[in-house]
mmCIF file of C-alpha atoms in Angstrom:
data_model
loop_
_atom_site.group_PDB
_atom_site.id
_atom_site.type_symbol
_atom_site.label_atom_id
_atom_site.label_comp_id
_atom_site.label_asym_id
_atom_site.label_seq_id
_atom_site.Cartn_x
_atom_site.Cartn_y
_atom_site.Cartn_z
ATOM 1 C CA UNK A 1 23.996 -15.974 -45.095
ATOM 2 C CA UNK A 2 21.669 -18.698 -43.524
ATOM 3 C CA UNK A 3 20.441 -21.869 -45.468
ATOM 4 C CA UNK A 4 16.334 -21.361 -45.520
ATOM 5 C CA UNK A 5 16.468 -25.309 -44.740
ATOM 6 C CA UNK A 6 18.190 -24.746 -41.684
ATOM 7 C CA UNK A 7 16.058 -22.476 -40.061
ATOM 8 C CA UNK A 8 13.056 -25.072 -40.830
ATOM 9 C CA UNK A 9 14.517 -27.950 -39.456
ATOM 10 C CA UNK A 10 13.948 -28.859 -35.336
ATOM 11 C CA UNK A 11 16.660 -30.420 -33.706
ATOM 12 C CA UNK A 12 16.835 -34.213 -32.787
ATOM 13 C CA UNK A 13 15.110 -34.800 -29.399
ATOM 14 C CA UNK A 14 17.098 -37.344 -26.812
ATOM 15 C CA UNK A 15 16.511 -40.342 -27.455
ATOM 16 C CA UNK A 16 15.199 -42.988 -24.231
ATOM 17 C CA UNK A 17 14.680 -46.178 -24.043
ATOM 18 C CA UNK A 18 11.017 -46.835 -22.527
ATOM 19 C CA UNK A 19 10.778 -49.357 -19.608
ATOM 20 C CA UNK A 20 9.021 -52.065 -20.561
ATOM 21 C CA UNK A 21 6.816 -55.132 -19.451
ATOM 22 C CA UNK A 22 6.294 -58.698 -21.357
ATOM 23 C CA UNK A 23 3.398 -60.830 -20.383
ATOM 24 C CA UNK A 24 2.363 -64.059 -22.184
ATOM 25 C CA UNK A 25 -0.832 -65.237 -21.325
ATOM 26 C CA UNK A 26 -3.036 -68.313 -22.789
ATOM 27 C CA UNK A 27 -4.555 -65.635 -25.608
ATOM 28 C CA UNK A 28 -1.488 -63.646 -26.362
ATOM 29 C CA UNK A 29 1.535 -61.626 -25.565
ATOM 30 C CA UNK A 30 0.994 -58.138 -23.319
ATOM 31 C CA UNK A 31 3.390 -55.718 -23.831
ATOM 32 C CA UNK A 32 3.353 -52.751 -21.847
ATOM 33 C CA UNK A 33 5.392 -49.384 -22.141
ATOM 34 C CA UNK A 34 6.276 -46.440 -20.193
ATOM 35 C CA UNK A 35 5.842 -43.077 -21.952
ATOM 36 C CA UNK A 36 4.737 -40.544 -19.937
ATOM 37 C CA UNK A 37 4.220 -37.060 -21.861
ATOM 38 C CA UNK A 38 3.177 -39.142 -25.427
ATOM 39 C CA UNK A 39 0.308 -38.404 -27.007
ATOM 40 C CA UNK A 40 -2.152 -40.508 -29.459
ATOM 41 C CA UNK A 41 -0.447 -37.819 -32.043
ATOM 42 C CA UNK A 42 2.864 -37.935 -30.957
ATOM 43 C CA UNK A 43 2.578 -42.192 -31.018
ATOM 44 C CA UNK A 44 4.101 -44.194 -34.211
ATOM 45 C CA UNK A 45 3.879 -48.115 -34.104
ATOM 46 C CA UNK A 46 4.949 -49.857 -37.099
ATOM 47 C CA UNK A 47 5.019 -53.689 -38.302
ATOM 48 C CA UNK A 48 7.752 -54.622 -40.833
ATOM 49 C CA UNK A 49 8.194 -58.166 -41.402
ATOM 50 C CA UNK A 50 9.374 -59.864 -38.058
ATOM 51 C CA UNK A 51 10.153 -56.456 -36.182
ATOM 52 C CA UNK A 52 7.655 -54.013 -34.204
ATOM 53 C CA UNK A 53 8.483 -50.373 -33.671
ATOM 54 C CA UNK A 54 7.436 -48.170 -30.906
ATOM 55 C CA UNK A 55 8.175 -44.376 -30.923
ATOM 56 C CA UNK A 56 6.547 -41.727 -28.893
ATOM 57 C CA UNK A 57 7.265 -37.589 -28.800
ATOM 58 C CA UNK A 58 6.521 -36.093 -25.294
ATOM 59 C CA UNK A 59 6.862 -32.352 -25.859
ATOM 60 C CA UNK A 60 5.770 -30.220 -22.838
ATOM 61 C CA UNK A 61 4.129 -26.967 -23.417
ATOM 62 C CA UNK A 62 5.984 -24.096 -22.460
ATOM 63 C CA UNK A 63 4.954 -21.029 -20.373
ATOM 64 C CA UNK A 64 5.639 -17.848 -22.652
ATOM 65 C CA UNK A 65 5.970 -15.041 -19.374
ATOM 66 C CA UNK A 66 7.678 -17.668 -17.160
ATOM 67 C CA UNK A 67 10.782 -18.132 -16.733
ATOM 68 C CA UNK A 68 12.307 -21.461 -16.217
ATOM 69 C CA UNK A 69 15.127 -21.885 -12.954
ATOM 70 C CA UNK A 70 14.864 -25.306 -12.656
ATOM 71 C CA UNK A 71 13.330 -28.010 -15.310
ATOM 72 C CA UNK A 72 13.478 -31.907 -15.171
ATOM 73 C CA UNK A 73 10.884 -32.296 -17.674
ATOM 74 C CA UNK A 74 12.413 -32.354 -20.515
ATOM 75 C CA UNK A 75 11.576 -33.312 -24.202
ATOM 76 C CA UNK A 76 11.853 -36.470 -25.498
ATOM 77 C CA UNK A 77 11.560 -39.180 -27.993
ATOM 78 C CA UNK A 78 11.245 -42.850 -27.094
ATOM 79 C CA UNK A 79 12.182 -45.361 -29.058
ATOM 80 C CA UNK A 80 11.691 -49.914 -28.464
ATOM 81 C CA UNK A 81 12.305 -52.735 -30.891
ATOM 82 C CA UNK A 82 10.485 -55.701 -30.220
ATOM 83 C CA UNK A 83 11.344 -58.426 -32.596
ATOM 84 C CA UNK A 84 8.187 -60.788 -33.576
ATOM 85 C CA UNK A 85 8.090 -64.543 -33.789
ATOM 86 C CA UNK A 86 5.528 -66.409 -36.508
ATOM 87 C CA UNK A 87 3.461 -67.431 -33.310
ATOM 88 C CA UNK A 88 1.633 -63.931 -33.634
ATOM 89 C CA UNK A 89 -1.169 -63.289 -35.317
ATOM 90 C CA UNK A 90 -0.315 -60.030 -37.010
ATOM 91 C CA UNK A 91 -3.791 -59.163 -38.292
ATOM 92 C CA UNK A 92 -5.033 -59.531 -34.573
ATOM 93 C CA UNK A 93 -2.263 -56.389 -32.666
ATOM 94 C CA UNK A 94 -3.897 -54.204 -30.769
ATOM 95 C CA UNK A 95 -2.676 -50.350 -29.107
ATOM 96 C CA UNK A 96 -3.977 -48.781 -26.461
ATOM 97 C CA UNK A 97 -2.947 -45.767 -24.431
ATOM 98 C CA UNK A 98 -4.099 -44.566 -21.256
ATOM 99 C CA UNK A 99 -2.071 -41.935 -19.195
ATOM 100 C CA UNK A 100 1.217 -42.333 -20.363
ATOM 101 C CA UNK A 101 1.177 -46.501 -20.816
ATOM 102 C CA UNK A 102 0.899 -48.297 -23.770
ATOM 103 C CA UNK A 103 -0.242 -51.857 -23.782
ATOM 104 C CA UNK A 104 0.180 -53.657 -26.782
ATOM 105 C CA UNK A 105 -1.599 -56.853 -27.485
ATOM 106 C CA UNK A 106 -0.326 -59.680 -29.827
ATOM 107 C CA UNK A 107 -2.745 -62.252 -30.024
ATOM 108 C CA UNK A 108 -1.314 -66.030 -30.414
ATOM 109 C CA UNK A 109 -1.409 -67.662 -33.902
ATOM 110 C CA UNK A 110 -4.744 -70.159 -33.923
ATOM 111 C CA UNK A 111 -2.223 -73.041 -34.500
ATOM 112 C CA UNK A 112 0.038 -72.110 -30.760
ATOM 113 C CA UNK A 113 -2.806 -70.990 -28.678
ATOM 114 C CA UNK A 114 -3.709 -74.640 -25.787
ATOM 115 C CA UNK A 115 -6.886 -76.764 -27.026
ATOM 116 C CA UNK A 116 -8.411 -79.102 -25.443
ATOM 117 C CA UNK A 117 -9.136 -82.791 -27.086
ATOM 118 C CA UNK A 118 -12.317 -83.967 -26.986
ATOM 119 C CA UNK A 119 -12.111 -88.020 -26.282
ATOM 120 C CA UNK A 120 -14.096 -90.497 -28.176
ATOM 121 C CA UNK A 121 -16.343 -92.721 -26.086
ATOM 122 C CA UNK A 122 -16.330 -96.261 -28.194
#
């Protein structure tokens, strides 16, 4: 006899670690990530304390009177880490995803980001 629960439950996807690029510039920190197949639905970002979590689902849609010889596109999950110094402004992150690459923006705290100093002329 079969557990109900088991029948309900989908197995684990492989797991892969994205590629990934980090670019500070004078307003911020750029982070972009490879995820080809992910969805805005299938996209999770979460902030806790000092760490920032990326995960992604790419599930590809299956043909039901095909039959597959030959498949390198395979489901996945992704899963990155980034770990967040107290130079970002967390109120200010930004997401966006456009074909398969995320870019993440972290703005600079006011108090790290370059001023100029105006000089007094006496």
């Amino acid at each position: 006899m079969t557990n109900d629960l088991e029948k309900k439950t989908t197995p684990a996807l492989p797991r892969f670690r994205p590629n990934t690029d980090v670019l500070e510039r004078e307003d911020g920190f750029h982070i972009f990530v490879d995820m080809p197949g992910v969805g805005k639905d299938g996209l999770f970002i979460d902030l806790r304390e000092n760490e920032l979590e990326v995960r992604g689902r790419a599930v590809y849609p299956r043909e039901e009177n095909a039959k597959a010889l030959h498949v390198e596109f395979g489901d996945g999950e992704y899963v990155r880490t980034f770990t967040i110094s107290d130079g970002v402004d967390r109120e200010g992150i930004r997401a966006t995803l456009k074909k398969g690459l995320l870019e993440l923006f972290l703005p600079k705290a006011a108090r790290l980001k370059p001023r100029r100093i105006e000089i007094q002329a006496g």
